[in-house]
Every structure is written in C-alpha cells, then in structure tokens.
mmCIF file of C-alpha atoms and ligand atoms in Angstrom:
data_model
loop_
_atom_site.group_PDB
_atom_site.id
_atom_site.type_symbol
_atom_site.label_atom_id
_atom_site.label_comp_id
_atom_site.label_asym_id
_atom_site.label_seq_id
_atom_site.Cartn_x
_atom_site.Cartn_y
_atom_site.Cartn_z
ATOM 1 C CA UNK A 21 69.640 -102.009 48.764
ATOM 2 C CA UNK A 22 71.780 -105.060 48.745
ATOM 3 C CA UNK A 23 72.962 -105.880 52.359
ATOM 4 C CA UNK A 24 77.157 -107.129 52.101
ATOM 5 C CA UNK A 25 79.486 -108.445 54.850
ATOM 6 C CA UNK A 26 83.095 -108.404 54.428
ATOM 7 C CA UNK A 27 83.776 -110.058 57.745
ATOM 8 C CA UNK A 28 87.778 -109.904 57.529
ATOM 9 C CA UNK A 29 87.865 -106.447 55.843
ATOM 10 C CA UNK A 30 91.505 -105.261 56.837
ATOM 11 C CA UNK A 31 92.643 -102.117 54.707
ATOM 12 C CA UNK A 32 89.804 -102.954 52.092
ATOM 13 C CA UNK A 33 92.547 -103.186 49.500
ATOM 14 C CA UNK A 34 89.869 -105.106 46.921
ATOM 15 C CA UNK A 35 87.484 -102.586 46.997
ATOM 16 C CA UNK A 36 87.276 -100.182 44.302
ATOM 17 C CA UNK A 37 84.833 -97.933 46.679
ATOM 18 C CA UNK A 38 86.035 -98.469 50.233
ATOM 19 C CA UNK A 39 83.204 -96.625 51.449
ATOM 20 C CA UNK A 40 80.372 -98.763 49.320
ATOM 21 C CA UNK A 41 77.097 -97.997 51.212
ATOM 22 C CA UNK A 42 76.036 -101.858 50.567
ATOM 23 C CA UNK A 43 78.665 -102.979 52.661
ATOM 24 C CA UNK A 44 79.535 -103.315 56.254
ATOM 25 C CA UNK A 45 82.911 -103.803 56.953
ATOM 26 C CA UNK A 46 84.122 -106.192 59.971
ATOM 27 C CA UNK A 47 87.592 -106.676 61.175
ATOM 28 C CA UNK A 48 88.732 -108.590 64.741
ATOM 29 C CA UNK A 49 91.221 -105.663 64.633
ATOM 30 C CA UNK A 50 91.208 -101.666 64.645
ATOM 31 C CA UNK A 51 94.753 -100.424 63.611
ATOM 32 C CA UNK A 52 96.849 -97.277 62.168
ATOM 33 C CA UNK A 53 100.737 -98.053 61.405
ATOM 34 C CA UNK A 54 103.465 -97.534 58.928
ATOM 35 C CA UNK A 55 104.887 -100.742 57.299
ATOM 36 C CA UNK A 56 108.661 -101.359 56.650
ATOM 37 C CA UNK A 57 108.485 -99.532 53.540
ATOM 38 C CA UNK A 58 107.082 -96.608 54.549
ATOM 39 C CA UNK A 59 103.300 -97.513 53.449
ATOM 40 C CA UNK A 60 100.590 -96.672 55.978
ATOM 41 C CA UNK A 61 97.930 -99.281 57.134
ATOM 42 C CA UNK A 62 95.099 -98.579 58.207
ATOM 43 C CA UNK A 63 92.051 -100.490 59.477
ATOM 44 C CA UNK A 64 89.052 -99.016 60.603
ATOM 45 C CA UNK A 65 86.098 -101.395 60.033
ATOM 46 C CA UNK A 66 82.386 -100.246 60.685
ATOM 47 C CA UNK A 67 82.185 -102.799 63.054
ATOM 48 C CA UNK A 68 84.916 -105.167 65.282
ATOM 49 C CA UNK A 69 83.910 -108.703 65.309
ATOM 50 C CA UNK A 70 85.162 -112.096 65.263
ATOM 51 C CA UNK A 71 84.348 -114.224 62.447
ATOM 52 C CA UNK A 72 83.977 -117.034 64.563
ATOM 53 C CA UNK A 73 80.974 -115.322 66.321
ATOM 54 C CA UNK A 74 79.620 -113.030 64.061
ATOM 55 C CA UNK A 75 77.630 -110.146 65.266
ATOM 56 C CA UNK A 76 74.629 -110.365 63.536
ATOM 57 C CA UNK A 77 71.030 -111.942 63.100
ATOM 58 C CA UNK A 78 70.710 -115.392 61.629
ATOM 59 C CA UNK A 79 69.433 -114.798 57.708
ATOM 60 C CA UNK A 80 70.191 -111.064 57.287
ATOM 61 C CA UNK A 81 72.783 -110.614 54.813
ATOM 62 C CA UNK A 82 72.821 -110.925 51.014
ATOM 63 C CA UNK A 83 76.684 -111.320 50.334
ATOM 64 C CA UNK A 84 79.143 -112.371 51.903
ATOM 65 C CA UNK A 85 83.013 -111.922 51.556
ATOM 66 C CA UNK A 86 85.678 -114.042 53.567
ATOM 67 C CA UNK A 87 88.665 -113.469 52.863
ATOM 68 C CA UNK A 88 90.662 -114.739 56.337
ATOM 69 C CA UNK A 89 94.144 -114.627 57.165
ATOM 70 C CA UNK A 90 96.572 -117.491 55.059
ATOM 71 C CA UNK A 91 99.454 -117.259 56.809
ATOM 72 C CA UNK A 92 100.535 -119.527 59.801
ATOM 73 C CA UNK A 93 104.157 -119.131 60.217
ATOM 74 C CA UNK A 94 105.091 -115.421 59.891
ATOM 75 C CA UNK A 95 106.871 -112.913 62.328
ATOM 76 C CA UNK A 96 104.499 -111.092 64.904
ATOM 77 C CA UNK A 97 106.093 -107.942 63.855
ATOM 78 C CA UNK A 98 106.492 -108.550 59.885
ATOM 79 C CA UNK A 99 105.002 -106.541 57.198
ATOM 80 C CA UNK A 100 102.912 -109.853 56.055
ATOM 81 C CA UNK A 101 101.337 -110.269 59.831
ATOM 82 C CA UNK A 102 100.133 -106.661 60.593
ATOM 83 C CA UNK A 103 98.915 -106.272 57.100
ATOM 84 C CA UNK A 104 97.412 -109.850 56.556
ATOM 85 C CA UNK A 105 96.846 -111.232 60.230
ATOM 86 C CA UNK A 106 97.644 -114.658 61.040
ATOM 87 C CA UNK A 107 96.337 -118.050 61.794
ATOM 88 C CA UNK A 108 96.368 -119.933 64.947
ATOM 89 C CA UNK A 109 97.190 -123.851 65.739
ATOM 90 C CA UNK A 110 93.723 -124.636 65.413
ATOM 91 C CA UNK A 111 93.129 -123.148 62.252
ATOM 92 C CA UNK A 112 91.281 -125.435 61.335
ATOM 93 C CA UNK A 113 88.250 -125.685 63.771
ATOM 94 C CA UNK A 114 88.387 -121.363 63.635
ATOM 95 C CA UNK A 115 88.180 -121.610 59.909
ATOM 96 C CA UNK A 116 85.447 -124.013 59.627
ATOM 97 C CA UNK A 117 83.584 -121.933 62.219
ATOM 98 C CA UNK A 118 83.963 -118.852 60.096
ATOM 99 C CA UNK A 119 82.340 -120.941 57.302
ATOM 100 C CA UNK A 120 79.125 -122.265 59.559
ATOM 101 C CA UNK A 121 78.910 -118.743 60.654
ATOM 102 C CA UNK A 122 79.086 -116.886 57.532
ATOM 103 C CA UNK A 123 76.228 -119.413 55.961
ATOM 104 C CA UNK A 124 74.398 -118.900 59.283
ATOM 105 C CA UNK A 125 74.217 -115.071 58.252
ATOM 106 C CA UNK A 126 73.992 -115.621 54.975
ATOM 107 C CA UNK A 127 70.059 -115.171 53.980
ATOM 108 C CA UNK A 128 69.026 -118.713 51.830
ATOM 109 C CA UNK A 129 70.230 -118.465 48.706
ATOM 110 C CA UNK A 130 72.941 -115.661 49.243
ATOM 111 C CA UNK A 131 76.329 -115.941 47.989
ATOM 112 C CA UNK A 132 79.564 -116.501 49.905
ATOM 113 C CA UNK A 133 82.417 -115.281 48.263
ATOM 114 C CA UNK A 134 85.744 -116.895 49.981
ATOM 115 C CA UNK A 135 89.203 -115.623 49.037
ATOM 116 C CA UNK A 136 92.125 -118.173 49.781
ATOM 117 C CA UNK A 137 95.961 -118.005 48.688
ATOM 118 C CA UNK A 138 98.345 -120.583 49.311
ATOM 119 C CA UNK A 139 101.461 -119.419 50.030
ATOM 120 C CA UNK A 140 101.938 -121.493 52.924
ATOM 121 C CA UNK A 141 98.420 -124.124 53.585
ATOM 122 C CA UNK A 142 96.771 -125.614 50.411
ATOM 123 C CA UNK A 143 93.461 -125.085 49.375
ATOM 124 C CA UNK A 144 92.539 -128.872 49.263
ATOM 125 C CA UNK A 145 93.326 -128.283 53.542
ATOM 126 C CA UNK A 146 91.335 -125.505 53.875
ATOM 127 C CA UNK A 147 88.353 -126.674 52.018
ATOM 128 C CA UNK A 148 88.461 -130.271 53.727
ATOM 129 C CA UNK A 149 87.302 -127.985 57.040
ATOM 130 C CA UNK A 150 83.985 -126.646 55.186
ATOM 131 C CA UNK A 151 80.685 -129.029 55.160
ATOM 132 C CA UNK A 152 80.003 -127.598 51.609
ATOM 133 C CA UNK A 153 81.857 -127.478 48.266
ATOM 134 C CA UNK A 154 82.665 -124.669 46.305
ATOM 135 C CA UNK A 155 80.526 -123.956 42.788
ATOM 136 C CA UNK A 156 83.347 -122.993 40.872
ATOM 137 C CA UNK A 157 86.293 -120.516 41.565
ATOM 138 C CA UNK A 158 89.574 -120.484 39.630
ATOM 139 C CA UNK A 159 91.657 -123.153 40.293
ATOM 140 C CA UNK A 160 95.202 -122.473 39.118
ATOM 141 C CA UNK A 161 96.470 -119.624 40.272
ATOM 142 C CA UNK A 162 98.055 -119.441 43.857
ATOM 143 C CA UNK A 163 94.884 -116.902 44.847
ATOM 144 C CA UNK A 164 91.753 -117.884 44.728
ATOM 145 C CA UNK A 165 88.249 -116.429 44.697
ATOM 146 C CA UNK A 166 85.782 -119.104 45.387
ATOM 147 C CA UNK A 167 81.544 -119.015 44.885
ATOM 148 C CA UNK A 168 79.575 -120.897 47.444
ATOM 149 C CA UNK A 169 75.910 -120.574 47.627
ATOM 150 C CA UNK A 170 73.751 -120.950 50.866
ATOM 151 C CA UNK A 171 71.747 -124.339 50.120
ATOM 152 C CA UNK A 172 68.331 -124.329 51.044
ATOM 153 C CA UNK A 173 66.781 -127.545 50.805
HETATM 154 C C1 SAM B 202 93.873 -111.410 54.447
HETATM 155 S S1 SAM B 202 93.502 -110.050 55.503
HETATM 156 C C2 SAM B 202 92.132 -109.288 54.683
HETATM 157 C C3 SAM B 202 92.569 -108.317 53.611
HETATM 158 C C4 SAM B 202 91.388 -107.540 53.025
HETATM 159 N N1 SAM B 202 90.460 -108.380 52.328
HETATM 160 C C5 SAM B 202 91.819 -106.424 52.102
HETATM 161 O O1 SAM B 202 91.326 -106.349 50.945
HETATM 162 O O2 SAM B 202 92.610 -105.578 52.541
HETATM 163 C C6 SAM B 202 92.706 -110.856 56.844
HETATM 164 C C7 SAM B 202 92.098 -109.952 57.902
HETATM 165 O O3 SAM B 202 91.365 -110.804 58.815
HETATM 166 C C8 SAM B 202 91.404 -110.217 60.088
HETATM 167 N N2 SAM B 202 91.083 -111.256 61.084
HETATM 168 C C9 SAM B 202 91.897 -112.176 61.659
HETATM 169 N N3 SAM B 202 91.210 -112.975 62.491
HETATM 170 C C10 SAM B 202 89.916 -112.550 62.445
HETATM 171 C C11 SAM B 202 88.724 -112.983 63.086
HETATM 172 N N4 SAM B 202 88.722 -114.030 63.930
HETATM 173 N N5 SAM B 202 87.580 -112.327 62.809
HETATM 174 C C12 SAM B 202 87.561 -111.252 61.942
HETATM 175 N N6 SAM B 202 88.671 -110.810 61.298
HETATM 176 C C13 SAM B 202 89.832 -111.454 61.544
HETATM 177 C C14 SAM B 202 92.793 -109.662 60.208
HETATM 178 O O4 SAM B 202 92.850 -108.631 61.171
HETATM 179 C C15 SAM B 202 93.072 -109.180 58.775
HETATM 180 O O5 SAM B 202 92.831 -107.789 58.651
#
C-alpha cells in the first residue's frame, strides 16, 4: 500500500476518490458552511495539523501533496478565503517551513507534488523560499503542479 499525505487537503476538490485508502488527509482547519452561492463546503480531514509542524515520523510517507493557500489579500469572510484559506505576512518563512517539513516526511526518494497559482504572488517568489528546485511542472499556465523529488545523497 502506498502511504500519501495531502497536508492542505480542504474540500479534496482534486480528488477523483475523496475517500482513497492511500491517503491521509490533513487540514489546519475542520469546517461545514454554505458559500455565497449557495454551494456547501465542507472540510473534514482525517487528521488536523499544521503544515508547518507536521504530525508525523521523519521518513514515513511515500507522496506528498502541497497544495497551500495563494491568496494574501482577500476578505476574512469571502468565498475565496473560507474555501481557499489565506496567507499570513510571513508567508514566506511558513511556506518554506511547509517545504523542509514535507521533505522531512517525505521517505528518500518520495515525490512531492506542490500545487501553486498565481493570482496574486508569483511563482518565481514562492519558489525563491524552497532550498530545492522543482524537476519539471508546467510552466505557463497561471496553476501549476510542480514535481520535486526528496534528494538523497
Ligand atoms: C488551496 S486550499 C486546498 C484545496 C484542496 N487541495 C482541494 O482540492 O480542495 C488550502 C488549504 O490549506 C489549509 N491550510 C492553511 N494553512 C494551513 C496550515 N498551516 N497547515 C495545514 N493546512 C493549512 C486551508 O485551511 C485550506 O483548506
């Protein structure tokens, strides 16, 4: 059995089996509400944790999936926040912590799979925060699904 962590799982929304038995779902948050137009949210990860701390052993994981939130300026109460979260001021330090903890998790060799879109911070920003480049990943689009690999060396 393959052992998955989506650490910032929200609603699962990319998941084509929300209830994969490979995967444990994290989320900082545990939620039920009804969005401005009328769709429901709701997050109920396996387990609540904070990315920048993760819960689990060093080594222990086979995949990993990060997608964290991309906004930084968005209303507390909008749509976009309680669907999609939101950054702090010191984004930067909490994102490059999710990174060292995610490859601390990550058994040698595993594969980090890191989501990014860039409505409102560029890629270029975000990635200047991580020790390690990305393999490959599309590059055009405003979304992007990055590979990393966890080095062993
Ligand atoms: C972009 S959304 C993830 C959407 C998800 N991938 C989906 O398919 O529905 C980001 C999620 O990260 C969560 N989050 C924010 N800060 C976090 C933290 N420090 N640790 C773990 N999760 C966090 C938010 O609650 C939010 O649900």
């Amino acid at each position: 059995m393959s052992k998955i962590l989506d650490v910032c799982c929200g609603s699962k929304m990319f998941w084509f089996d929300k209830e994969n038995p490979h995967v444990t779902f994290m989320d900082i948050r545990e939620c039920e509400d009804t969005l401005c137009d009328g769709r429901k949210l709701s997050i109920h990860p396996d387990i609540i944790g904070d990315f920048r701390d993760i819960p689990f052993d060093d080594n222990s994981f086979d995949l990993f999936v990060f997608d964290p939130p991309h906004l930084i300026r968005a209303g507390e109460n909008s749509w976009l926040v309680k669907k999609y979260g939101r950054l702090d001021e010191t984004w930067t330090k909490d994102l490059a912590k999710g990174f060292d903890e995610c490859m601390r998790v990550l058994k040698p060799n595993g594969t980090l799979i890191f989501k990014w879109n860039e409505e409102q911070i560029k890629l270029k920003d975000v990635l200047s925060c991580f020790y390690q480049k990305p393999l490959f990943g599309n590059k055009r689009s405003k979304t992007h699904w990055l590979v990393f690999i966890k080095e062993v060396i």
